[in-house]
XYZ file of C-alpha atoms in Angstrom:
692
model
C 69.536 127.208 44.040
C 69.249 126.732 40.305
C 72.616 125.112 39.803
C 72.523 121.418 38.990
C 74.312 119.280 41.526
C 76.193 116.643 39.606
C 76.652 114.189 42.407
C 78.036 110.717 42.201
C 76.454 110.126 45.602
C 73.026 110.730 44.115
C 73.333 107.554 42.098
C 75.019 105.677 44.910
C 78.458 105.488 43.336
C 81.664 106.610 44.983
C 82.227 110.321 44.336
C 84.972 111.247 41.902
C 87.471 113.834 43.122
C 84.998 116.324 44.570
C 85.580 117.337 48.196
C 82.379 115.544 49.051
C 81.337 113.483 51.997
C 81.163 113.397 55.770
C 83.181 110.260 56.285
C 83.363 107.811 59.165
C 86.767 107.109 60.703
C 86.652 103.423 59.778
C 85.931 104.142 56.097
C 87.877 107.321 55.321
C 89.016 107.721 51.657
C 92.681 108.384 52.449
C 93.815 107.343 48.963
C 91.386 109.784 47.383
C 92.778 112.637 49.501
C 96.309 111.688 48.460
C 95.346 111.596 44.797
C 93.942 115.123 44.912
C 96.065 116.815 47.593
C 99.218 114.740 47.936
C 98.644 113.806 51.574
C 97.425 110.425 52.797
C 96.125 110.312 56.381
C 97.198 107.064 58.062
C 95.401 105.270 60.889
C 97.563 106.904 63.553
C 96.629 110.348 62.206
C 92.928 109.431 62.053
C 92.969 108.094 65.615
C 94.615 111.253 66.924
C 92.068 113.455 65.177
C 89.184 111.338 66.450
C 90.381 111.484 70.056
C 91.037 115.240 69.920
C 87.472 115.865 68.718
C 84.397 116.017 70.930
C 80.655 116.474 70.838
C 79.488 119.576 72.673
C 76.070 119.295 74.284
C 73.312 117.717 72.240
C 73.901 119.237 68.829
C 77.296 120.866 68.348
C 80.950 120.001 67.834
C 84.118 120.961 69.676
C 87.751 120.000 70.145
C 90.358 119.676 72.849
C 93.011 122.379 72.392
C 95.241 121.803 75.407
C 96.389 118.831 77.520
C 94.406 120.231 80.465
C 90.881 119.837 79.176
C 90.485 123.172 77.362
C 87.695 122.860 74.808
C 87.013 125.147 71.849
C 83.563 125.539 70.318
C 81.272 128.265 69.000
C 79.675 130.981 71.080
C 76.306 130.010 69.610
C 76.885 126.416 70.716
C 77.649 127.478 74.288
C 75.131 130.312 74.518
C 72.663 128.063 76.372
C 75.222 127.676 79.149
C 76.219 131.342 78.940
C 72.613 132.482 79.290
C 71.908 130.030 82.121
C 74.880 131.440 84.039
C 73.734 135.011 83.401
C 71.446 137.165 85.496
C 69.822 140.505 84.936
C 72.801 142.095 86.734
C 75.496 139.900 85.138
C 74.596 139.408 81.503
C 77.429 137.323 80.044
C 75.646 137.133 76.685
C 75.790 140.888 76.241
C 79.051 141.622 78.045
C 81.109 138.462 77.561
C 82.937 136.380 80.151
C 86.550 135.652 81.011
C 87.732 133.564 83.959
C 91.009 135.220 84.928
C 91.823 132.276 87.183
C 90.864 128.614 87.222
C 88.793 129.217 90.345
C 86.588 131.651 88.401
C 85.607 129.087 85.756
C 81.836 128.587 86.079
C 80.140 125.196 85.780
C 77.545 124.916 83.024
C 74.221 123.384 84.119
C 73.622 119.930 82.576
C 76.156 120.280 79.756
C 78.031 117.229 78.519
C 81.117 116.922 76.322
C 81.715 113.456 74.891
C 84.756 111.909 73.206
C 84.470 108.957 70.807
C 87.001 106.421 72.079
C 86.010 103.227 70.266
C 84.117 102.093 67.131
C 82.878 98.521 66.626
C 80.997 97.197 63.582
C 77.926 95.322 64.861
C 76.109 94.961 61.541
C 76.356 91.176 61.485
C 74.926 90.779 64.997
C 71.906 92.974 64.297
C 71.222 91.558 60.839
C 71.326 88.024 62.223
C 68.932 88.909 65.028
C 66.379 90.567 62.717
C 66.696 88.289 59.686
C 63.292 87.496 58.188
C 61.381 89.716 60.611
C 59.014 92.552 59.698
C 56.734 95.075 61.380
C 56.383 95.011 65.149
C 58.534 91.907 65.561
C 61.357 93.505 63.591
C 61.106 96.799 65.520
C 60.990 95.117 68.937
C 63.864 92.750 68.163
C 66.077 95.491 66.755
C 65.418 97.723 69.768
C 66.148 94.876 72.174
C 69.400 93.882 70.459
C 70.578 97.503 70.372
C 69.868 97.821 74.088
C 71.828 94.631 74.841
C 74.862 95.869 72.922
C 74.757 99.300 74.545
C 74.332 97.897 78.047
C 77.228 95.454 77.673
C 79.441 98.267 76.377
C 78.582 100.767 79.129
C 81.102 100.106 81.892
C 80.446 103.094 84.139
C 78.636 106.409 84.605
C 81.378 108.217 82.669
C 80.850 105.975 79.614
C 78.038 106.104 77.069
C 77.497 103.619 74.237
C 75.218 104.140 71.244
C 74.375 101.882 68.335
C 74.587 104.173 65.306
C 72.555 103.448 62.186
C 74.540 104.133 59.007
C 73.441 104.039 55.353
C 69.764 104.043 56.463
C 70.394 100.650 58.091
C 72.906 99.202 55.656
C 75.467 99.158 58.470
C 75.446 99.493 62.261
C 78.349 100.675 64.410
C 78.624 100.670 68.196
C 80.181 103.928 69.401
C 81.732 104.105 72.868
C 82.116 107.564 74.403
C 84.023 109.038 77.323
C 81.595 111.423 79.006
C 82.611 114.683 80.675
C 79.675 116.042 82.689
C 81.528 118.753 84.590
C 82.029 121.454 81.965
C 83.027 124.985 82.999
C 82.965 128.240 81.090
C 86.383 129.849 80.543
C 85.926 132.549 77.898
C 83.146 133.955 75.735
C 83.146 137.232 73.776
C 80.192 139.573 73.594
C 77.204 138.427 71.549
C 77.577 141.535 69.382
C 80.841 140.221 67.843
C 80.065 136.516 68.138
C 77.003 137.103 65.942
C 78.051 140.344 64.231
C 75.624 140.998 61.382
C 72.897 138.976 63.070
C 70.250 137.197 61.043
C 70.856 139.331 57.899
C 74.433 137.991 57.675
C 73.586 134.463 58.833
C 74.541 131.893 56.134
C 76.233 134.637 54.123
C 79.790 135.508 53.109
C 81.896 137.698 53.409
C 81.603 137.500 57.214
C 83.259 139.154 60.207
C 82.354 137.112 63.304
C 84.312 135.955 66.341
C 81.960 133.055 67.088
C 84.057 131.293 69.732
C 83.827 130.042 73.291
C 86.385 128.205 75.395
C 85.270 125.821 78.134
C 87.069 123.235 80.231
C 86.157 119.669 81.125
C 86.788 118.525 84.680
C 87.119 115.106 86.254
C 86.889 114.554 90.017
C 86.883 118.314 90.545
C 90.116 118.926 88.636
C 90.829 119.847 85.009
C 90.717 116.621 83.013
C 93.904 115.407 81.372
C 93.437 115.312 77.605
C 96.672 114.088 76.024
C 95.033 113.968 72.597
C 94.490 117.588 71.603
C 94.990 119.871 68.619
C 97.969 122.206 68.697
C 97.727 125.662 67.192
C 99.086 126.441 63.732
C 101.744 129.149 63.555
C 100.328 130.753 60.401
C 96.734 129.606 59.998
C 94.990 128.838 56.722
C 95.959 130.326 53.371
C 94.172 130.156 50.030
C 94.643 126.740 48.459
C 95.602 124.968 51.714
C 94.265 121.476 52.403
C 91.808 121.535 55.301
C 90.036 118.887 57.367
C 86.921 119.332 59.508
C 86.317 116.757 62.256
C 82.885 117.221 63.771
C 79.373 115.983 64.390
C 77.159 116.890 61.405
C 73.511 116.557 62.430
C 71.391 114.929 59.748
C 71.540 114.757 55.988
C 68.999 113.140 53.686
C 71.060 112.406 50.599
C 70.278 108.687 50.736
C 66.502 109.013 51.097
C 64.163 107.628 48.457
C 62.147 109.847 46.145
C 58.983 109.071 48.128
C 60.625 110.307 51.311
C 61.902 113.454 49.615
C 58.462 114.131 48.133
C 56.972 114.040 51.610
C 59.572 116.508 52.889
C 59.076 118.785 49.879
C 55.272 118.767 49.922
C 54.416 118.359 53.611
C 57.228 118.153 56.162
C 59.283 121.238 55.311
C 56.341 123.580 54.505
C 54.739 122.680 57.846
C 58.036 123.303 59.612
C 58.400 126.693 57.924
C 54.929 127.781 58.995
C 55.510 126.626 62.562
C 58.897 128.331 62.907
C 57.504 131.559 61.459
C 54.691 131.534 64.010
C 57.075 130.779 66.878
C 59.269 133.677 65.784
C 56.254 135.951 65.983
C 55.392 134.669 69.452
C 58.942 135.163 70.760
C 59.215 138.607 69.176
C 56.019 139.658 70.952
C 57.405 138.294 74.215
C 60.629 140.254 73.777
C 58.657 143.463 73.340
C 57.332 143.125 76.904
C 60.580 144.398 78.439
C 64.353 144.243 78.802
C 64.391 141.160 81.031
C 61.925 139.320 78.798
C 64.225 140.009 75.873
C 67.272 138.743 77.764
C 65.734 135.447 78.820
C 64.316 134.702 75.350
C 67.253 135.767 73.165
C 68.628 132.241 72.980
C 65.246 130.883 71.888
C 64.879 133.538 69.199
C 68.388 132.839 67.901
C 67.585 129.157 67.475
C 64.254 129.817 65.800
C 65.642 132.316 63.296
C 68.594 130.071 62.516
C 66.275 127.108 61.969
C 63.906 129.137 59.827
C 66.629 130.267 57.437
C 68.108 126.760 57.219
C 64.705 125.190 56.552
C 64.004 127.698 53.785
C 67.247 126.655 52.105
C 66.336 122.977 52.328
C 62.905 123.564 50.846
C 64.260 125.696 48.009
C 66.589 122.853 47.093
C 63.789 120.298 46.884
C 61.453 122.518 44.860
C 64.229 123.060 42.289
C 62.829 120.963 39.437
C 66.197 120.248 37.831
C 67.699 119.069 41.118
C 64.718 116.885 41.971
C 64.789 115.380 38.474
C 68.348 114.237 39.200
C 67.173 112.493 42.366
C 64.405 110.752 40.417
C 66.810 109.722 37.657
C 69.317 108.368 40.174
C 66.692 106.204 41.857
C 65.371 104.950 38.526
C 68.856 103.982 37.408
C 69.487 102.001 40.580
C 66.116 100.259 40.346
C 66.784 99.314 36.706
C 70.047 97.691 37.738
C 68.311 95.830 40.556
C 65.460 94.669 38.323
C 67.928 93.429 35.704
C 69.251 90.820 38.151
C 66.589 88.243 39.182
C 68.216 87.573 42.570
C 68.548 91.246 43.426
C 65.030 91.954 42.204
C 63.605 89.238 44.431
C 65.531 90.520 47.433
C 65.375 94.295 46.971
C 62.862 95.108 44.232
C 59.865 95.898 46.438
C 61.752 98.033 48.978
C 61.078 101.424 47.362
C 57.340 100.763 47.065
C 57.157 99.619 50.699
C 58.813 102.873 51.815
C 56.340 104.850 49.683
C 53.406 103.052 51.311
C 54.829 103.787 54.766
C 55.159 107.473 53.854
C 51.505 107.503 52.782
C 50.576 105.947 56.126
C 52.460 108.691 57.938
C 50.656 111.401 55.967
C 47.405 110.054 57.414
C 48.656 110.165 61.011
C 50.939 113.202 60.782
C 48.592 115.684 62.443
C 48.068 113.542 65.523
C 51.691 112.407 65.749
C 53.139 115.917 65.385
C 50.605 117.387 67.806
C 50.591 114.745 70.555
C 53.995 113.055 70.810
C 56.452 116.016 70.900
C 55.053 117.516 74.126
C 53.343 120.737 75.153
C 56.054 123.360 74.679
C 57.297 123.719 78.249
C 60.532 122.748 79.988
C 58.555 121.894 83.112
C 56.248 119.676 81.076
C 59.282 117.893 79.613
C 60.585 117.296 83.138
C 57.192 115.981 84.204
C 56.881 113.654 81.227
C 60.383 112.290 81.809
C 59.454 111.529 85.409
C 56.147 109.947 84.424
C 57.716 107.803 81.728
C 60.647 106.825 83.935
C 58.200 105.491 86.519
C 56.681 103.249 83.858
C 59.825 102.277 81.980
C 62.423 101.586 84.659
C 60.457 98.650 86.098
C 60.579 96.892 82.709
C 63.435 94.689 81.446
C 66.057 96.892 79.808
C 65.397 95.459 76.335
C 61.687 96.359 76.474
C 61.979 100.021 77.468
C 61.455 103.080 75.331
C 64.693 104.249 73.755
C 66.237 106.832 76.071
C 65.312 104.981 79.242
C 67.740 102.091 78.831
C 70.368 101.469 81.493
C 73.111 102.685 79.153
C 71.467 106.093 78.862
C 70.346 106.618 82.458
C 73.352 108.695 83.593
C 72.720 111.184 80.799
C 68.978 111.208 81.438
C 69.489 111.949 85.144
C 72.034 114.630 84.322
C 69.459 116.443 82.190
C 66.662 115.834 84.663
C 68.652 117.361 87.533
C 69.843 120.377 85.564
C 70.278 123.554 87.597
C 69.461 125.666 84.554
C 67.001 128.430 85.413
C 63.377 128.104 84.305
C 61.521 131.334 83.551
C 57.788 130.992 84.365
C 56.647 133.896 82.190
C 58.422 132.466 79.140
C 57.149 128.979 80.000
C 53.565 130.264 80.050
C 54.006 132.012 76.704
C 55.459 128.916 75.050
C 52.901 126.504 76.477
C 50.011 128.823 75.606
C 51.268 128.956 72.034
C 51.639 125.154 71.811
C 48.193 124.478 73.270
C 46.642 127.032 70.925
C 48.264 125.344 67.927
C 47.184 121.932 69.236
C 43.562 123.025 69.192
C 43.996 124.747 65.842
C 45.598 121.701 64.194
C 43.371 118.938 65.560
C 40.174 120.915 66.034
C 38.229 121.818 69.157
C 36.157 118.613 68.954
C 39.114 116.217 68.842
C 39.081 113.873 71.836
C 42.680 114.664 72.793
C 42.069 118.419 72.696
C 39.041 118.014 74.946
C 41.048 115.785 77.264
C 43.867 118.311 77.606
C 41.949 121.586 77.769
C 38.674 120.534 79.322
C 36.836 123.805 79.988
C 40.004 125.916 80.156
C 41.537 128.161 77.526
C 45.139 127.472 76.446
C 46.340 130.515 78.414
C 44.403 129.567 81.530
C 45.661 125.976 81.532
C 49.266 127.019 80.890
C 49.152 129.636 83.649
C 47.587 127.244 86.167
C 49.949 124.305 85.702
C 53.141 126.359 85.442
C 52.419 128.654 88.375
C 51.183 125.715 90.415
C 54.068 123.350 89.661
C 56.949 122.854 92.098
C 59.116 120.935 89.624
C 61.715 123.705 89.534
C 62.771 122.218 92.898
C 65.509 119.660 92.178
C 64.876 117.856 95.459
C 61.286 117.219 94.408
C 62.448 115.881 91.041
C 64.818 113.497 92.803
C 62.054 112.315 95.152
C 59.673 111.667 92.271
C 62.339 109.897 90.230
C 63.471 107.630 93.050
C 59.908 107.103 94.308
C 58.791 105.559 91.038
C 55.188 104.850 90.084
C 53.870 105.172 93.626
C 55.294 108.680 94.009
C 53.994 109.771 90.604
C 50.476 108.522 91.301
C 50.452 110.246 94.699
C 51.762 113.548 93.355
C 49.426 116.548 93.425
C 51.737 118.631 91.238
C 49.554 119.914 88.365
C 52.302 119.436 85.769
C 52.843 115.819 86.819
C 49.089 115.277 86.657
C 48.921 116.809 83.167
C 51.832 114.686 81.917
C 50.241 111.537 83.351
C 46.914 112.466 81.754
C 48.273 112.832 78.196
C 51.014 110.195 78.174
C 48.784 107.229 77.233
C 47.726 109.067 74.073
C 51.316 110.029 73.264
C 52.493 106.457 73.776
C 49.694 105.093 71.598
C 50.450 107.337 68.610
C 54.172 106.714 69.044
C 53.594 102.940 69.043
C 51.511 103.172 65.885
C 54.186 105.261 64.209
C 57.025 102.950 65.225
C 55.250 99.811 64.026
C 53.489 101.038 60.884
C 55.937 103.654 59.635
C 59.356 103.601 61.261
C 59.826 99.814 61.241
C 58.763 99.549 57.594
C 61.007 102.399 56.486
C 63.974 101.172 58.518
C 63.709 97.582 57.257
C 63.302 98.553 53.625
C 65.944 101.289 53.820
C 68.346 98.528 54.865
C 67.453 96.709 51.662
C 67.942 99.839 49.530
C 71.359 100.376 51.128
C 72.365 96.769 50.547
C 71.280 97.103 46.904
C 73.532 100.163 46.548
C 76.444 98.231 48.042
C 75.934 95.382 45.553
C 75.607 97.700 42.583
C 78.122 100.438 43.408
C 80.387 98.995 46.105
C 81.031 100.145 49.674
C 83.335 103.097 48.944
C 80.590 105.638 49.593
C 79.874 107.788 52.623
C 76.730 107.485 54.756
C 74.291 110.260 55.541
C 75.178 112.333 58.596
C 73.751 110.979 61.852
C 74.892 113.487 64.491
C 77.991 111.391 65.120
C 81.680 112.099 64.549
C 82.741 112.459 60.913
C 85.653 113.870 58.946
C 85.500 115.953 55.780
C 88.326 117.291 53.618
C 88.663 120.258 51.293
C 90.647 123.413 50.684
C 90.495 127.159 51.269
C 88.844 128.400 48.107
C 86.570 131.219 46.933
C 83.612 130.859 44.586
C 81.516 132.649 42.002
C 78.257 134.339 43.021
C 76.090 136.436 40.709
C 78.910 136.523 38.176
C 81.449 137.861 40.670
C 84.382 136.140 42.345
C 84.070 135.920 46.126
C 87.493 136.006 47.798
C 87.997 133.232 50.362
C 89.396 135.285 53.274
C 88.211 138.485 54.956
C 90.380 140.901 56.941
C 89.887 141.973 60.549
C 90.235 145.662 59.663
C 87.222 145.499 57.362
C 85.034 144.495 60.301
C 85.028 148.121 61.444
C 83.779 149.356 58.064
C 80.563 147.383 58.688
C 80.031 148.957 62.109
C 76.904 151.147 62.064
C 76.349 151.516 65.782
C 72.935 149.857 65.492
C 72.139 146.206 66.159
C 73.026 143.816 64.541
C 75.954 145.794 63.078
C 77.116 147.412 66.320
C 80.569 146.347 67.473
C 81.230 145.979 71.210
C 82.989 148.804 73.022
C 85.971 146.517 73.607
C 86.536 146.234 69.855
C 86.162 149.946 69.182
C 88.608 150.740 71.984
C 91.199 148.286 70.632
C 90.883 149.136 66.939
C 94.122 151.125 66.800
C 96.058 148.226 68.345
C 94.875 145.570 65.898
C 96.715 144.494 62.773
C 94.096 145.327 60.153
C 95.340 142.713 57.683
C 94.845 139.829 60.137
C 92.659 137.183 58.523
C 89.183 137.267 60.087
C 86.909 134.645 58.488
C 87.417 132.276 55.559
C 85.606 129.733 53.405
C 86.627 126.239 52.356
C 85.174 123.433 50.260
C 84.697 121.085 53.221
C 81.349 119.284 53.163
C 79.453 120.128 56.382
C 75.912 120.515 57.702
C 74.208 121.811 60.857
C 75.871 120.161 63.860
C 79.348 120.901 62.531
C 79.199 124.242 64.334
C 82.142 124.342 66.717
C 84.260 121.965 64.651
C 87.938 122.836 64.376
C 89.462 123.324 60.954
C 92.826 121.576 60.918
C 95.688 121.178 58.464
C 97.561 118.015 57.475
C 99.674 118.340 60.628
C 96.483 118.200 62.723
C 96.954 121.815 63.818
C 94.122 124.314 64.283
C 93.788 126.811 61.435
C 90.174 127.805 62.051
C 86.844 127.247 63.761
C 83.703 126.340 61.787
C 80.663 128.466 62.613
C 78.474 128.535 59.500
C 77.964 127.654 55.862
C 77.195 130.019 53.007
C 73.670 130.374 51.607
C 74.446 127.925 48.808
C 75.283 125.224 51.358
C 71.746 125.147 52.794
C 70.768 122.561 50.199
C 73.568 120.373 51.534
C 71.004 118.247 53.309
C 70.240 116.669 49.943
C 73.388 117.134 47.861
C 76.795 118.793 47.524
C 78.145 121.142 44.871
C 81.855 121.832 45.326
C 81.750 124.851 43.017
C 79.621 126.893 45.459
C 78.991 125.013 48.736
C 81.275 126.530 51.360
C 82.105 126.093 55.026
C 82.516 129.433 56.854
C 85.078 129.581 59.675
C 86.789 131.968 62.060
C 90.469 132.169 61.144
C 92.911 130.965 63.812
C 94.884 134.213 63.566
C 91.765 136.269 64.288
C 91.225 134.247 67.447
C 94.779 134.892 68.627
C 94.680 138.582 67.708
C 91.418 139.133 69.573
C 92.405 137.144 72.652
C 95.709 138.989 72.853
C 94.885 142.579 71.960
C 91.183 143.000 72.741
C 90.479 140.659 75.644
C 93.974 140.322 77.156
C 93.052 136.680 77.806
C 96.646 135.625 78.443
C 95.677 132.520 80.421
C 93.847 131.100 77.367
C 96.610 132.225 75.005
C 99.249 130.480 77.103
C 97.367 127.187 76.758
C 96.905 127.570 73.016
C 100.481 128.690 72.338
C 102.624 127.812 75.372
C 105.464 130.255 76.032
C 104.237 132.863 73.561
C 102.392 135.204 75.895
C 103.887 137.900 78.129
C 102.120 138.730 81.350
C 99.405 141.264 80.579
C 96.628 142.898 82.546
C 93.184 141.412 81.945
C 90.577 143.546 80.201
C 88.390 144.968 83.004
C 85.404 144.938 80.659
C 85.065 141.166 80.889
């Protein structure tokens, strides 16, 4: 992107009247929204929106859309569950799914939906505990204090508490969640319409997708009662309408220092691009082996291609010289203001240089850290490592454990560990062979860790031996090893357990070095940079996204691209003009059969100026009355640089229009049970579509 992003947030000041920011619910700029749009959300409105929103799985957003636990999200957010529930004979990805009765709703393996019920500012407690500390002492104390807060907050297995780092450490909030671990699939359309246009249309507009899935959360075997939910708008979104997006944006890097951005530009993102490109090649080769191989790896390929395109957009933003010059100028301006005040200079002046030194230290250890700590590319290996680490960690005091093994997080850890999701040995072997090959390629055949892992075996031989020989697909064995602790792990003859135990000391060592020499330094000094921004510019600014619940505002609005005006709303009838009969532009048979019954002018997809990022997928788009007018599923190509900045003139959120959802559910899928929940009393009794 060559357009300059004139961002107040780049210099740390509160943005002007741009629709910028992914705001927390305890620092939402209600007055700013009123000034621009004439509506001021009050605390009651914010609380309702917060409680009607939910996190879906580990990296998506969703919302409650009925009082009986009905949840709306994207098809691509739920496709892991959909694929896990599928078989070669019942392919719900290809053919869709509709539970005509409550009894037919299928439970997703190891899927969690979580609702943010309480926010507490714990900045003072953590700052007091870590005051004057640096390095290992700082890191250990911060980790221990976070664990104490989370443990005290966690009152049961259906509650999760997380200390959330905001403003790179300038503030800390304790988030308390209601956990729903029984999540059942209700409705999903065919992949062909959920991802119509495929990768060529991904991050583009105009779009014509029905990227939606409905699920339901259960409690004690019955549909959960969710009194806080979003009702459906009667008319949906129109051009110029005020829109809000509550959701869980993943990560942004708008508050990073220039040194951190230089590392991403020169090292981190290029390496990620190469790796994703190679993985795409590996998965493509695997898919060419046969129909079943393609089915079981489609979800993996989708994620890789999506990540590749997003990473390209991020890198293009950082290599834009004009944009990067703005980031440099913003940092220089802030540092000049800090240096001009002797007290601020003494307190904050060295922070940027300390972060730069930590980044240099990471460059020197990057190869080993990236190769050793993430794992060996296999689900079974991840299970084995979790079991091995649990046997070491759970005997320690809670405050001394690795993050992820604390008491507050154990219910979620066990839920993932005991997942009934299918594991496909052939795909596991392909992925592990690839990872081991890249390990040897990156570190070299003579590296001690490579020799330790491979010994005399080739990557393919080792992967085949440990995966075919492992019994960890058996959930009873996992439970025995987990409950048996260190003694059971040491006695285990399972080759995957033995491999995980062999490599874990090396992984722990490089992780410890990273946490003490890099992460602790960056975290401590990022706190100081954030505090300097607060002193210079005030606290009326938004923090970077952290994968936690946020709220953005904007309006339905088109934009200019290549000198042409892009209209903000597409029509359902135009979807058929893009149908070629060949993937990825082949519409499902259900759509072709129903074409004559559809109202062609029904709004299909639309764009708005809401500020979002990856992780917002599945977020509802709501109006000022907190009614659903759409469902976020993408951003346009210009938004891919949103990790580092926001340009209201071209950055756009792409959503499914609420009227398209109703039209499709009613006339294509005859999903009257879902329609009745979304719009009670509006649906006559109709016969379900036999195709789903």
